[in-house]
Short mmCIF file of C-alpha atoms in Angstrom, two decimals:
data_model
loop_
_atom_site.label_atom_id
_atom_site.label_comp_id
_atom_site.label_asym_id
_atom_site.label_seq_id
_atom_site.Cartn_x
_atom_site.Cartn_y
_atom_site.Cartn_z
CA UNK P 1 -21.38 -34.81 -9.55
CA UNK P 2 -24.18 -37.23 -10.90
CA UNK P 3 -21.78 -40.21 -11.78
CA UNK P 4 -20.15 -41.60 -8.82
CA UNK P 5 -18.20 -45.28 -8.32
CA UNK P 6 -20.46 -47.89 -7.25
CA UNK P 7 -19.16 -48.10 -3.58
CA UNK P 8 -19.17 -44.66 -2.11
CA UNK P 9 -19.45 -41.22 -3.22
CA UNK P 10 -16.36 -40.89 -5.07
CA UNK P 11 -16.35 -39.25 -8.68
CA UNK P 12 -16.57 -41.83 -11.42
CA UNK P 13 -13.44 -42.85 -13.03
CA UNK P 14 -13.12 -44.05 -16.70
CA UNK P 15 -11.45 -47.34 -16.67
CA UNK P 16 -11.67 -49.36 -20.08
CA UNK P 17 -10.34 -52.38 -21.61
CA UNK P 18 -9.19 -52.25 -25.53
CA UNK P 19 -10.47 -55.49 -26.49
CA UNK P 20 -10.84 -55.02 -30.13
CA UNK P 21 -9.89 -51.91 -32.73
CA UNK P 22 -12.55 -49.67 -31.50
CA UNK P 23 -14.12 -52.03 -29.03
CA UNK P 24 -13.90 -51.76 -25.18
CA UNK P 25 -14.85 -53.31 -21.93
CA UNK P 26 -15.50 -51.38 -18.99
CA UNK P 27 -13.57 -52.38 -16.15
CA UNK P 28 -14.28 -50.29 -13.32
CA UNK P 29 -18.77 -49.49 -13.30
CA UNK P 30 -19.97 -46.75 -12.10
CA UNK P 31 -23.35 -45.11 -10.94
CA UNK P 32 -25.52 -42.13 -12.01
CA UNK P 33 -28.21 -40.50 -10.18
CA UNK P 34 -30.45 -38.90 -12.68
CA UNK P 35 -31.24 -35.02 -10.98
CA UNK P 36 -34.85 -35.11 -12.39
CA UNK P 37 -36.62 -38.42 -11.27
CA UNK P 38 -33.61 -39.10 -8.41
CA UNK P 39 -33.59 -43.04 -9.97
CA UNK P 40 -29.69 -44.42 -10.26
CA UNK P 41 -28.41 -46.38 -12.65
CA UNK P 42 -25.08 -48.63 -13.06
CA UNK P 43 -23.21 -48.95 -15.87
CA UNK P 44 -22.76 -51.95 -16.58
CA UNK P 45 -25.59 -53.37 -14.99
CA UNK P 46 -24.94 -56.86 -13.24
CA UNK P 47 -27.47 -58.20 -14.87
CA UNK P 48 -26.59 -57.95 -18.01
CA UNK P 49 -22.66 -59.20 -16.89
CA UNK P 50 -19.79 -57.33 -19.03
CA UNK P 51 -20.21 -55.04 -21.82
CA UNK P 52 -18.85 -53.82 -24.53
CA UNK P 53 -19.04 -50.21 -26.16
CA UNK P 54 -17.54 -48.50 -29.01
CA UNK P 55 -18.01 -45.12 -26.82
CA UNK P 56 -19.52 -42.50 -28.33
CA UNK P 57 -20.94 -43.34 -31.94
CA UNK P 58 -19.87 -40.57 -34.08
CA UNK P 59 -19.47 -41.07 -37.41
CA UNK P 60 -15.55 -40.72 -38.88
CA UNK P 61 -16.53 -36.96 -41.09
CA UNK P 62 -18.10 -35.62 -37.44
CA UNK P 63 -15.00 -36.97 -35.07
CA UNK P 64 -13.46 -33.42 -35.51
CA UNK P 65 -16.15 -31.50 -33.76
CA UNK P 66 -17.49 -35.03 -31.53
CA UNK P 67 -14.57 -36.91 -30.87
CA UNK P 68 -15.47 -40.18 -29.99
CA UNK P 69 -14.34 -39.84 -25.97
CA UNK P 70 -13.98 -36.39 -23.87
CA UNK P 71 -16.31 -35.13 -21.25
CA UNK P 72 -18.97 -36.55 -23.00
CA UNK P 73 -17.78 -40.26 -22.17
CA UNK P 74 -19.57 -41.36 -18.95
CA UNK P 75 -23.00 -39.95 -20.40
CA UNK P 76 -22.67 -41.70 -23.81
CA UNK P 77 -21.92 -44.90 -21.58
CA UNK P 78 -24.64 -44.35 -20.01
CA UNK P 79 -26.98 -43.66 -22.78
CA UNK P 80 -26.32 -46.52 -24.54
CA UNK P 81 -27.31 -48.91 -21.71
CA UNK P 82 -30.53 -47.02 -21.20
CA UNK P 83 -31.39 -47.57 -24.70
CA UNK P 84 -29.81 -50.75 -25.28
CA UNK P 85 -31.73 -52.27 -22.49
CA UNK P 86 -34.75 -50.55 -22.22
CA UNK P 87 -33.74 -49.38 -18.52
CA UNK P 88 -36.44 -46.26 -18.90
CA UNK P 89 -40.24 -46.22 -20.33
CA UNK P 90 -39.16 -44.66 -23.55
CA UNK P 91 -36.63 -43.50 -25.60
CA UNK P 92 -37.33 -39.42 -25.01
CA UNK P 93 -36.08 -39.80 -21.44
CA UNK P 94 -32.95 -41.58 -22.31
CA UNK P 95 -32.26 -38.76 -24.61
CA UNK P 96 -33.25 -36.35 -21.71
CA UNK P 97 -31.14 -38.41 -19.45
CA UNK P 98 -28.29 -37.88 -22.04
CA UNK P 99 -28.29 -34.20 -22.60
CA UNK P 100 -28.47 -33.43 -19.12
CA UNK P 101 -25.81 -35.36 -18.02
CA UNK P 102 -23.78 -33.71 -20.77
CA UNK P 103 -24.18 -30.60 -19.31
CA UNK P 104 -23.44 -31.65 -15.56
CA UNK P 105 -20.20 -33.18 -17.23
CA UNK P 106 -19.62 -29.31 -18.50
CA UNK P 107 -19.62 -30.87 -22.30
CA UNK P 108 -20.01 -27.30 -24.05
CA UNK P 109 -23.39 -25.81 -25.05
CA UNK P 110 -23.96 -26.43 -28.16
CA UNK P 111 -22.11 -29.58 -29.01
CA UNK P 112 -24.67 -31.17 -26.18
CA UNK P 113 -27.70 -29.68 -27.84
CA UNK P 114 -26.51 -31.02 -31.53
CA UNK P 115 -25.88 -34.04 -29.95
CA UNK P 116 -28.99 -34.54 -28.08
CA UNK P 117 -30.80 -33.58 -31.44
CA UNK P 118 -28.45 -36.33 -33.15
CA UNK P 119 -30.14 -39.03 -30.98
CA UNK P 120 -33.72 -37.68 -30.80
CA UNK P 121 -33.43 -37.85 -35.00
CA UNK P 122 -32.44 -42.10 -34.27
CA UNK P 123 -35.43 -41.90 -31.44
CA UNK P 124 -38.19 -40.51 -33.91
CA UNK P 125 -37.06 -42.59 -37.08
CA UNK P 126 -36.60 -45.73 -34.59
CA UNK P 127 -38.72 -48.71 -36.22
CA UNK P 128 -40.73 -46.44 -38.65
CA UNK P 129 -38.32 -45.68 -41.61
CA UNK P 130 -40.88 -43.74 -43.09
CA UNK P 131 -40.17 -40.75 -40.72
CA UNK P 132 -37.17 -40.29 -42.16
CA UNK P 133 -38.39 -38.69 -45.30
CA UNK P 134 -39.42 -35.49 -44.18
CA UNK P 135 -36.46 -35.69 -41.96
CA UNK P 136 -34.12 -35.44 -44.70
CA UNK P 137 -36.11 -33.23 -46.70
CA UNK P 138 -36.15 -30.66 -43.51
CA UNK P 139 -32.20 -30.77 -43.49
CA UNK P 140 -31.59 -30.64 -47.29
CA UNK P 141 -33.10 -27.16 -47.37
CA UNK P 142 -31.01 -25.79 -44.90
CA UNK P 143 -27.87 -27.77 -46.44
CA UNK P 144 -29.10 -25.96 -49.49
CA UNK P 145 -29.37 -22.67 -47.77
CA UNK P 146 -25.31 -23.13 -46.64
CA UNK P 147 -24.10 -24.38 -50.04
CA UNK P 148 -25.67 -20.86 -51.11
CA UNK P 149 -23.53 -18.94 -49.43
CA UNK P 150 -20.09 -20.40 -49.80
CA UNK P 151 -18.20 -19.78 -53.61
CA UNK P 152 -18.44 -21.38 -55.99
CA UNK P 153 -21.21 -23.16 -55.15
CA UNK P 154 -23.52 -20.36 -55.05
CA UNK P 155 -23.37 -19.81 -58.42
CA UNK P 156 -24.16 -23.14 -59.32
CA UNK P 157 -27.01 -23.09 -61.84
CA UNK P 158 -29.08 -26.39 -61.58
CA UNK P 159 -32.64 -27.46 -60.84
CA UNK P 160 -33.06 -27.97 -57.16
CA UNK P 161 -30.77 -24.68 -57.01
CA UNK P 162 -32.26 -22.32 -59.23
CA UNK P 163 -34.76 -20.60 -56.73
CA UNK P 164 -31.93 -20.20 -54.07
CA UNK P 165 -29.31 -18.74 -56.68
CA UNK P 166 -31.57 -15.97 -57.73
CA UNK P 167 -32.12 -15.35 -53.75
CA UNK P 168 -29.76 -12.69 -52.45
CA UNK P 169 -26.83 -13.80 -49.99
CA UNK P 170 -28.84 -11.76 -47.18
CA UNK P 171 -32.36 -13.72 -47.86
CA UNK P 172 -30.09 -16.62 -47.92
CA UNK P 173 -28.51 -16.09 -44.13
CA UNK P 174 -31.96 -14.64 -43.41
CA UNK P 175 -33.77 -17.63 -43.86
CA UNK P 176 -31.52 -19.81 -42.01
CA UNK P 177 -31.61 -17.99 -38.97
CA UNK P 178 -35.56 -17.48 -38.55
CA UNK P 179 -36.07 -20.62 -40.86
CA UNK P 180 -35.78 -23.20 -38.51
CA UNK P 181 -38.04 -21.52 -35.36
CA UNK P 182 -40.60 -20.05 -37.58
CA UNK P 183 -40.96 -23.68 -39.52
CA UNK P 184 -40.14 -26.69 -36.88
CA UNK P 185 -43.54 -26.22 -35.90
CA UNK P 186 -44.47 -29.30 -38.17
CA UNK P 187 -42.31 -31.19 -35.72
CA UNK P 188 -44.78 -30.77 -33.11
CA UNK P 189 -43.69 -31.64 -29.85
CA UNK P 190 -40.35 -32.00 -31.27
CA UNK P 191 -40.00 -28.53 -32.14
CA UNK P 192 -36.84 -28.22 -30.41
CA UNK P 193 -35.31 -31.26 -32.42
CA UNK P 194 -36.29 -29.30 -35.58
CA UNK P 195 -34.63 -25.95 -34.54
CA UNK P 196 -31.80 -27.52 -33.42
CA UNK P 197 -31.25 -29.69 -36.61
CA UNK P 198 -31.76 -26.90 -38.80
CA UNK P 199 -29.15 -24.78 -37.66
CA UNK P 200 -26.55 -27.24 -36.80
CA UNK P 201 -26.75 -28.52 -41.02
CA UNK P 202 -26.38 -24.83 -41.49
CA UNK P 203 -23.63 -24.42 -39.80
CA UNK P 204 -21.93 -27.93 -40.68
CA UNK P 205 -23.06 -28.72 -44.25
CA UNK P 206 -19.77 -27.26 -45.62
CA UNK P 207 -17.42 -28.41 -42.71
CA UNK P 208 -18.58 -31.98 -43.58
CA UNK P 209 -18.19 -31.61 -47.72
CA UNK P 210 -14.51 -30.19 -47.26
CA UNK P 211 -13.62 -33.35 -44.74
CA UNK P 212 -14.94 -35.68 -47.38
CA UNK P 213 -13.20 -34.86 -49.79
CA UNK P 214 -9.96 -34.39 -48.04
CA UNK P 215 -10.48 -37.96 -46.70
CA UNK P 216 -11.36 -38.88 -50.20
CA UNK P 217 -7.76 -37.83 -51.16
CA UNK P 218 -6.39 -39.59 -48.33
CA UNK P 219 -7.59 -42.72 -48.86
CA UNK P 220 -7.03 -42.60 -52.58
CA UNK P 221 -3.23 -41.82 -51.84
CA UNK P 222 -3.79 -44.40 -49.52
CA UNK P 223 -4.23 -46.72 -51.79
CA UNK P 224 -1.94 -45.28 -54.34
CA UNK P 225 1.01 -46.11 -52.06
CA UNK P 226 0.17 -49.33 -51.25
CA UNK P 227 -0.24 -50.38 -54.84
CA UNK P 228 2.90 -49.08 -55.54
CA UNK P 229 4.17 -51.08 -52.22
CA UNK P 230 3.25 -54.38 -53.55
CA UNK P 231 4.32 -53.94 -56.97
CA UNK P 232 7.73 -53.33 -55.62
CA UNK P 233 8.07 -56.20 -53.28
CA UNK P 234 6.60 -58.15 -56.44
CA UNK P 235 9.26 -57.05 -58.47
CA UNK P 236 12.20 -57.57 -56.52
CA UNK P 237 14.62 -60.46 -56.37
CA UNK P 238 13.64 -63.10 -54.20
CA UNK P 239 16.20 -63.58 -51.57
CA UNK P 240 18.24 -66.89 -51.58
CA UNK P 241 17.89 -70.05 -49.68
CA UNK P 242 19.36 -69.54 -46.48
CA UNK P 243 23.04 -71.56 -46.03
CA UNK P 244 23.16 -74.95 -45.24
CA UNK P 245 26.09 -77.11 -44.04
CA UNK P 246 27.25 -80.52 -45.62
CA UNK P 247 28.37 -83.21 -42.93
CA UNK P 248 30.18 -85.38 -44.38
CA UNK P 249 30.43 -88.71 -42.74
CA UNK P 250 34.34 -89.80 -42.58
CA UNK P 251 33.30 -93.36 -42.44
CA UNK P 252 31.38 -93.60 -44.94
CA UNK P 253 34.21 -92.27 -47.06
#
């Protein structure tokens, strides 16, 4: 258990104070000991005083798979501090500590490696947004393979999809499974990030689109019902003014 209370060797607890709809303050500091280097980190670091956090920064469309809090909460709080305050020599090391800490917190294997790949992509494109272009192209290929295997998208006849439409289903499966490890050499020393991201988007592209469509229906219904409620409120007759008692001065009368 590498997460401890600041004073003593008892396991760390997550104690938070909510200060906004999605923001919190860490009430009980904790410390983490890196199992590789032996270095110790305190969260929140007293050099920067109280720090706000939004817990794990997960887009809403992915929170069905990675909630904003859970067994990964302590590693996420640690990673935020390592990255925000440059407490390690490079972000790659911060990402590695994040992945290892999730393993030590018993975060499920697939989830922690996908989360590591996500923060690693963020590290790659940090202040170098042109690097995002080949990454997006890489991900789009495996998204297209996922839709090739999903009715009714499998029969789409659009320009960007024509080659995949002619590909048999078993060919699409083979490309999705073998493609990332065979082609991820283009990622160089980030080979594992390429492999995991390719497999990840193939697995989750269709569910994410389904979630987006469901949320679109929900928010459309939410907007419509609010609008109808507002209209009905404006259409109601206004309430009469509160009754007032008249007091007559008998002496004056």
